[in-house]
Amino acid sequence: MSDRIPFAGDPEDSHEAIMRATFCALQEYGYAGLSIQRIADEADLSKSTFYHHFDGKEDLLLSFQEFMLAQFDRIVQLESTGDPEQDLKTFLGLILDDLPDYGEMPEKDAVLRSLVELRAQAVHNAEFREKYAETDEQFAKRFEGLIRDGIEQGEFADVDPERTSQMLLTILHGAILQHATRDDDPAVEIRETIDEYIEQHLVVEDVAGDA
Amino acid sequence: MSDRIPFAGDPEDSHEAIMRATFCALQEYGYAGLSIQRIADEADLSKSTFYHHFDGKEDLLLSFQEFMLAQFDRIVQLESTGDPEQDLKTFLGLILDDLPDYGEMPEKDAVLRSLVELRAQAVHNAEFREKYAETDEQFAKRFEGLIRDGIEQGEFADVDPERTSQMLLTILHGAILQHATRDDDPAVEIRETIDEYIEQHLVVEDVAGDA
């Protein structure tokens, strides 16, 4: 069910259990320490059940990229207000601010670090690079949808939705990379800069006032 | 000598030889395959000479981060025209476009991939995170200088130089991360988007014409 809160309650099936276990194991052991055994233990499943679902670590991590996108979509849906500017900021804030308190959600730093570590594996893995091109594209489409909504509703300027969403995705990746690999917590300042970008580049000033 | 072309001619000393060898070895073997022996071989030096300069791999890679920043500065200096808008674009282009042809420069993709792979090590290494906070800061200062020049010369709008340079750095990191971990070469489109950002956000329109 797509309206369920991510990571809350029991997993729906063993596929979801494995995905959640991967998420936890990645944060606990890092990419280098991520083993099928640890994931199976974390999911409380046997290794043979694991291999019923996945051929191995690479196959698992390709699915995991999609799983993360789906979880993200769920949160966005739960947090959506219907106002494009607000939703765009919420969307970015979900990654850059503290995570919403959904019971079992882990802390932000750990999530961003594991995302970067996993992503860096694509440097030497062509299948990962193909999958990231795909999930990035899907991610950018979420921005694009919100931007198109905003333009239609007259809230946003008549920007190029595709290009602007690529820009937002790029900023987001840059923010994640910096945050996960620096010790001075740049996400907060970056967040303000992004909001400013949205306000200056996207939002149409209400010259006629509130009337 | 700071006006020398990076990576051209013979290294000045064994420190530089080791740095260059690290650069080559990172691209050839990846982070996982980077060993002191391989770097020593590549630099045509003995392991004992290596250990005269560095305590080990971590110490080496902390210096390497500074070396890369210095090389970058050299290229920027060589390519500078004195025009802030042009220099800002050149600066970004040095990373996102094809590298200038300085004889022995390696191809862009390999460089960006090795930068991302190295950077991701900071996820689990506090000293790397500290160093990256430092080199990022220095890098942002380069942007800031160009932005301040542009404002003083009346070419750029009166933006917040610090915040705008943080934005450019974030975009740059996001572009590098995407380019190194996707198979669809997003750097070209991102480059156009950045130029657009500079033109819209920074450059003051010459309303009075060229007169």
XYZ file of C-alpha atoms in Angstrom:
422
model
C 0.000 0.000 0.000
C 1.584 3.229 -1.114
C 0.152 5.316 1.746
C 1.925 3.362 4.452
C 4.546 5.168 6.501
C 8.002 3.995 5.385
C 9.902 1.782 7.805
C 6.996 1.683 10.258
C 5.240 -1.484 11.395
C 6.117 -4.908 10.060
C 7.399 -5.298 6.515
C 4.716 -6.463 4.073
C 6.707 -9.375 2.696
C 10.184 -10.843 2.683
C 11.238 -8.580 -0.215
C 10.475 -5.522 1.893
C 12.083 -7.131 4.932
C 15.295 -7.606 2.940
C 15.214 -4.034 1.661
C 14.784 -2.630 5.144
C 17.505 -4.890 6.461
C 19.825 -3.659 3.699
C 19.116 -0.085 4.707
C 19.974 -0.834 8.337
C 23.005 -2.990 7.557
C 24.441 -0.343 5.208
C 24.322 2.200 7.979
C 25.599 -0.149 10.614
C 28.445 -1.814 8.729
C 29.083 0.469 5.745
C 29.318 -0.817 2.191
C 32.514 -2.763 2.857
C 30.911 -4.691 5.712
C 27.627 -5.371 3.937
C 27.242 -9.140 3.592
C 24.329 -11.362 2.622
C 24.653 -13.060 6.015
C 24.300 -9.783 7.879
C 21.319 -8.751 5.798
C 19.667 -12.138 6.307
C 20.308 -11.879 10.068
C 18.964 -8.342 10.187
C 15.833 -9.397 8.238
C 15.457 -12.517 10.371
C 15.429 -14.672 7.266
C 17.562 -17.541 6.073
C 20.199 -17.049 3.412
C 18.223 -19.398 1.173
C 15.166 -17.121 1.420
C 17.476 -14.270 0.475
C 18.692 -16.134 -2.620
C 15.112 -16.889 -3.547
C 14.708 -13.129 -4.064
C 18.128 -12.011 -5.248
C 21.037 -13.447 -7.195
C 23.540 -11.689 -4.953
C 24.759 -8.392 -3.605
C 24.746 -6.525 -6.916
C 21.220 -7.640 -7.805
C 20.098 -6.695 -4.305
C 21.604 -3.216 -4.499
C 20.024 -2.506 -7.872
C 16.624 -3.260 -6.311
C 17.609 -1.233 -3.284
C 18.038 1.898 -5.414
C 14.433 1.537 -6.563
C 13.255 0.792 -3.051
C 14.798 4.007 -1.746
C 13.089 6.020 -4.477
C 9.755 4.377 -3.592
C 10.183 5.137 0.123
C 10.959 8.678 -0.729
C 7.820 8.925 -2.843
C 5.758 7.639 0.056
C 7.078 10.296 2.390
C 6.535 13.008 -0.213
C 2.939 11.854 -0.624
C 2.389 11.916 3.125
C 3.853 15.402 3.460
C 2.297 16.993 0.380
C 0.190 20.122 0.877
C -0.789 20.641 -2.767
C 1.046 23.982 -2.917
C 3.890 23.665 -5.459
C 6.343 26.042 -3.740
C 5.747 24.467 -0.352
C 5.924 20.936 -1.759
C 9.157 21.657 -3.603
C 10.736 22.945 -0.392
C 9.355 20.022 1.596
C 10.754 17.621 -0.994
C 14.257 19.091 -0.658
C 13.894 19.448 3.090
C 13.148 15.749 3.403
C 16.706 15.104 2.359
C 18.501 18.107 3.796
C 16.645 18.802 7.015
C 16.131 16.360 9.804
C 13.995 13.463 8.746
C 10.360 13.499 9.788
C 9.800 11.485 12.896
C 8.280 8.288 11.556
C 9.049 6.073 14.486
C 11.820 3.865 13.221
C 13.494 6.305 10.811
C 17.259 6.490 11.342
C 19.116 9.778 11.766
C 19.782 11.894 8.696
C 23.583 11.830 8.728
C 23.683 8.056 8.662
C 21.240 7.933 5.762
C 23.111 10.498 3.662
C 26.428 8.807 4.313
C 25.151 5.425 3.263
C 23.601 6.941 0.130
C 26.926 8.480 -0.882
C 28.876 5.350 -0.124
C 26.521 3.244 -2.186
C 26.462 5.755 -5.006
C 30.266 5.842 -5.204
C 30.229 2.128 -6.038
C 28.822 3.133 -9.426
C 32.227 4.554 -10.320
C 33.364 0.989 -10.998
C 30.050 -0.657 -11.793
C 28.367 -0.087 -15.152
C 25.042 -1.610 -14.066
C 24.886 0.765 -11.102
C 25.611 3.693 -13.417
C 22.769 2.636 -15.693
C 20.390 2.284 -12.741
C 21.384 5.651 -11.257
C 20.788 7.363 -14.599
C 17.311 5.819 -14.451
C 16.463 6.659 -10.823
C 17.910 10.178 -11.156
C 15.677 10.661 -14.164
C 12.644 9.492 -12.178
C 13.635 11.726 -9.311
C 13.971 14.730 -11.616
C 10.477 13.952 -12.947
C 9.079 14.542 -9.447
C 10.583 18.037 -9.462
C 9.403 18.583 -12.998
C 5.825 17.702 -12.057
C 5.814 20.188 -9.194
C 7.345 22.876 -11.390
C 4.763 22.312 -14.130
C 1.974 22.474 -11.536
C 3.377 25.747 -10.227
C 3.578 27.243 -13.717
C 0.025 26.157 -14.541
C -1.264 27.646 -11.307
C 0.539 30.904 -12.063
C 2.659 30.563 -8.935
C 5.910 29.897 -10.779
C 7.565 31.836 -13.565
C 7.598 30.326 -17.046
C 10.914 28.505 -16.618
C 12.079 25.432 -18.520
C 10.730 22.686 -16.210
C 13.197 20.075 -17.411
C 16.247 22.248 -17.010
C 15.149 23.652 -13.667
C 14.496 20.180 -12.293
C 17.952 19.075 -13.471
C 19.350 22.069 -11.614
C 17.506 21.158 -8.416
C 18.638 17.550 -8.682
C 22.232 18.696 -9.166
C 22.047 20.995 -6.145
C 20.561 18.186 -4.107
C 23.309 15.748 -5.064
C 25.936 18.381 -4.315
C 24.398 19.049 -0.924
C 24.266 15.345 -0.067
C 27.856 14.757 -1.177
C 29.175 17.676 0.841
C 27.130 16.864 3.894
C 28.246 13.239 3.971
C 31.925 13.993 3.428
C 32.587 17.151 5.482
C 32.642 17.686 9.219
C 31.065 21.131 9.254
C 27.422 20.308 8.519
C 26.945 22.451 5.371
C 23.379 21.204 4.722
C 21.705 23.938 6.795
C 23.288 26.811 4.879
C 22.783 25.031 1.571
C 19.114 24.560 2.431
C 18.689 28.319 2.859
C 20.475 28.923 -0.434
C 18.156 26.509 -2.219
C 15.058 28.168 -0.786
C 16.451 31.474 -2.002
C 17.011 29.969 -5.462
C 13.412 28.762 -5.576
C 12.116 32.141 -4.462
C 14.247 34.124 -6.903
C 14.202 31.821 -9.886
C 10.766 30.229 -9.668
C 8.241 32.079 -7.575
C 6.331 34.826 -9.332
C 6.152 37.935 -7.195
C 2.625 38.810 -6.284
C 2.831 42.407 -7.558
C -0.909 42.953 -7.168
C -0.713 42.177 -3.456
C -2.931 39.674 -1.744
C -6.173 41.012 -3.175
C 56.799 27.365 -9.550
C 53.129 28.140 -9.637
C 53.026 29.034 -13.337
C 54.085 25.596 -14.508
C 51.586 23.551 -16.473
C 50.248 20.794 -14.211
C 51.397 17.273 -14.982
C 53.723 18.459 -17.760
C 57.461 17.895 -17.809
C 59.330 16.181 -15.002
C 58.099 16.500 -11.435
C 60.040 19.081 -9.402
C 60.826 16.746 -6.516
C 59.910 13.379 -5.100
C 56.902 14.831 -3.273
C 55.443 15.952 -6.584
C 56.420 12.662 -8.214
C 54.458 10.785 -5.544
C 51.447 13.058 -5.941
C 51.382 12.575 -9.694
C 51.839 8.834 -9.282
C 48.908 8.775 -6.844
C 46.770 10.565 -9.395
C 47.651 8.006 -12.074
C 47.374 4.986 -9.798
C 43.947 6.083 -8.520
C 42.646 6.188 -12.054
C 44.321 2.976 -13.101
C 43.534 0.785 -10.089
C 40.734 2.617 -8.268
C 40.795 3.348 -4.565
C 40.589 -0.323 -3.611
C 43.661 -1.169 -5.685
C 45.730 1.816 -4.579
C 48.805 0.514 -2.772
C 52.043 2.158 -1.639
C 53.929 -0.317 -3.828
C 52.008 0.684 -6.931
C 52.471 4.373 -6.202
C 56.196 3.878 -5.601
C 56.463 1.898 -8.860
C 54.523 4.542 -10.770
C 56.736 7.303 -9.326
C 59.859 5.245 -9.974
C 60.869 5.583 -6.340
C 61.583 3.084 -3.598
C 59.059 2.386 -0.876
C 61.552 3.782 1.648
C 61.612 7.106 -0.210
C 57.841 7.045 -0.077
C 57.883 6.529 3.691
C 60.362 9.356 4.037
C 57.565 11.634 2.816
C 54.423 10.003 4.147
C 53.392 7.891 7.114
C 51.073 5.811 4.975
C 48.082 5.818 2.678
C 45.902 8.105 4.805
C 48.636 10.697 5.256
C 49.331 10.531 1.524
C 45.702 11.056 0.577
C 45.313 14.038 2.891
C 48.232 15.680 1.066
C 46.763 14.573 -2.224
C 43.588 16.592 -1.578
C 45.731 19.712 -1.220
C 47.776 18.803 -4.271
C 44.657 18.550 -6.418
C 43.485 21.964 -5.251
C 46.907 23.425 -6.087
C 46.909 21.870 -9.573
C 43.499 23.267 -10.148
C 44.683 26.719 -9.110
C 47.534 26.503 -11.571
C 45.228 25.713 -14.453
C 42.844 28.493 -13.425
C 45.746 30.920 -13.387
C 46.868 29.803 -16.834
C 43.378 30.142 -18.297
C 42.346 33.383 -16.595
C 41.270 36.264 -18.821
C 40.605 38.802 -16.046
C 36.923 39.010 -16.920
C 34.934 37.715 -13.913
C 32.027 36.191 -15.873
C 34.354 34.490 -18.312
C 36.673 33.303 -15.546
C 33.813 31.899 -13.518
C 32.610 29.922 -16.523
C 36.139 28.791 -17.333
C 36.587 27.683 -13.736
C 33.483 25.506 -13.868
C 34.268 24.367 -17.377
C 37.647 23.086 -16.259
C 35.821 20.474 -14.278
C 32.754 19.862 -16.399
C 34.030 20.269 -19.941
C 36.841 18.344 -21.459
C 40.124 19.127 -19.795
C 42.454 21.521 -21.571
C 45.039 19.682 -23.567
C 48.151 19.974 -21.405
C 50.074 17.089 -22.845
C 49.846 14.438 -20.213
C 46.446 15.316 -18.744
C 44.221 12.258 -18.420
C 40.679 12.144 -19.737
C 37.957 13.912 -17.784
C 35.784 10.916 -16.939
C 38.650 9.109 -15.257
C 39.519 12.183 -13.207
C 35.966 12.808 -12.035
C 35.479 9.163 -11.153
C 38.618 9.018 -9.083
C 37.655 12.259 -7.311
C 34.273 10.809 -6.334
C 35.739 7.523 -5.235
C 38.298 9.249 -3.061
C 35.755 11.647 -1.669
C 33.413 8.819 -0.668
C 36.133 7.469 1.618
C 35.427 10.456 3.844
C 32.131 8.848 4.807
C 34.092 6.591 7.147
C 37.118 8.743 7.804
C 36.915 11.731 10.143
C 40.297 13.157 9.073
C 39.194 13.133 5.445
C 35.976 14.901 6.406
C 37.956 17.568 8.219
C 40.270 18.026 5.234
C 37.409 18.186 2.744
C 35.667 20.853 4.828
C 38.947 22.783 4.552
C 39.601 22.309 0.818
C 35.945 22.952 -0.041
C 36.208 26.184 1.900
C 39.334 27.159 -0.034
C 37.661 26.216 -3.277
C 34.603 28.326 -2.451
C 36.965 31.245 -1.728
C 38.076 31.131 -5.379
C 34.486 31.582 -6.505
C 33.965 34.248 -3.897
C 36.955 36.220 -5.153
C 35.662 36.165 -8.723
C 32.177 37.165 -7.587
C 33.536 40.076 -5.521
C 35.618 41.212 -8.508
C 32.535 41.090 -10.712
C 30.478 43.099 -8.236
C 33.228 45.712 -7.858
C 33.543 46.025 -11.628
C 29.783 46.475 -11.913
C 29.507 43.344 -14.043
C 27.698 41.280 -11.406
C 24.602 42.081 -9.403
C 24.983 42.832 -5.715
C 24.541 39.219 -4.587
C 25.826 37.692 -1.354
C 29.280 36.473 -2.508
C 29.574 33.843 0.209
C 26.191 32.318 -0.375
C 26.495 32.407 -4.158
C 29.882 30.727 -4.049
C 28.459 28.019 -1.774
C 25.722 27.536 -4.361
C 28.240 27.211 -7.196
C 30.317 24.761 -5.188
C 27.209 22.711 -4.434
C 26.212 22.643 -8.096
C 29.723 21.629 -9.038
C 29.796 18.763 -6.550
C 26.380 17.633 -7.725
C 27.525 17.701 -11.332
C 30.672 15.729 -10.554
C 28.783 13.134 -8.521
C 26.183 12.611 -11.229
C 28.702 12.533 -14.033
C 30.888 9.954 -12.311
C 28.018 7.663 -11.327
C 25.653 7.759 -14.317
C 26.040 6.399 -17.801
C 24.285 9.211 -19.652
C 26.882 11.984 -19.474
C 24.791 14.659 -17.724
C 27.695 17.139 -17.418
C 27.007 18.824 -20.764
C 23.414 19.732 -19.944
C 24.361 20.697 -16.401
C 27.066 22.973 -17.789
C 24.485 24.864 -19.849
C 22.223 25.140 -16.813
C 25.064 26.583 -14.741
C 25.917 29.157 -17.405
C 22.246 30.124 -17.413
C 22.319 30.454 -13.624
C 25.351 32.736 -13.806
C 23.730 34.849 -16.507
C 20.390 35.151 -14.726
C 21.531 35.374 -11.142
C 24.833 37.202 -11.433
C 25.361 39.136 -14.613
C 23.951 42.648 -14.699
C 22.136 43.292 -17.938
C 23.741 46.043 -19.914
C 20.560 48.080 -20.327
C 22.427 51.076 -21.716
C 23.772 49.015 -24.601
C 27.433 48.850 -25.507
C 27.958 52.584 -25.542
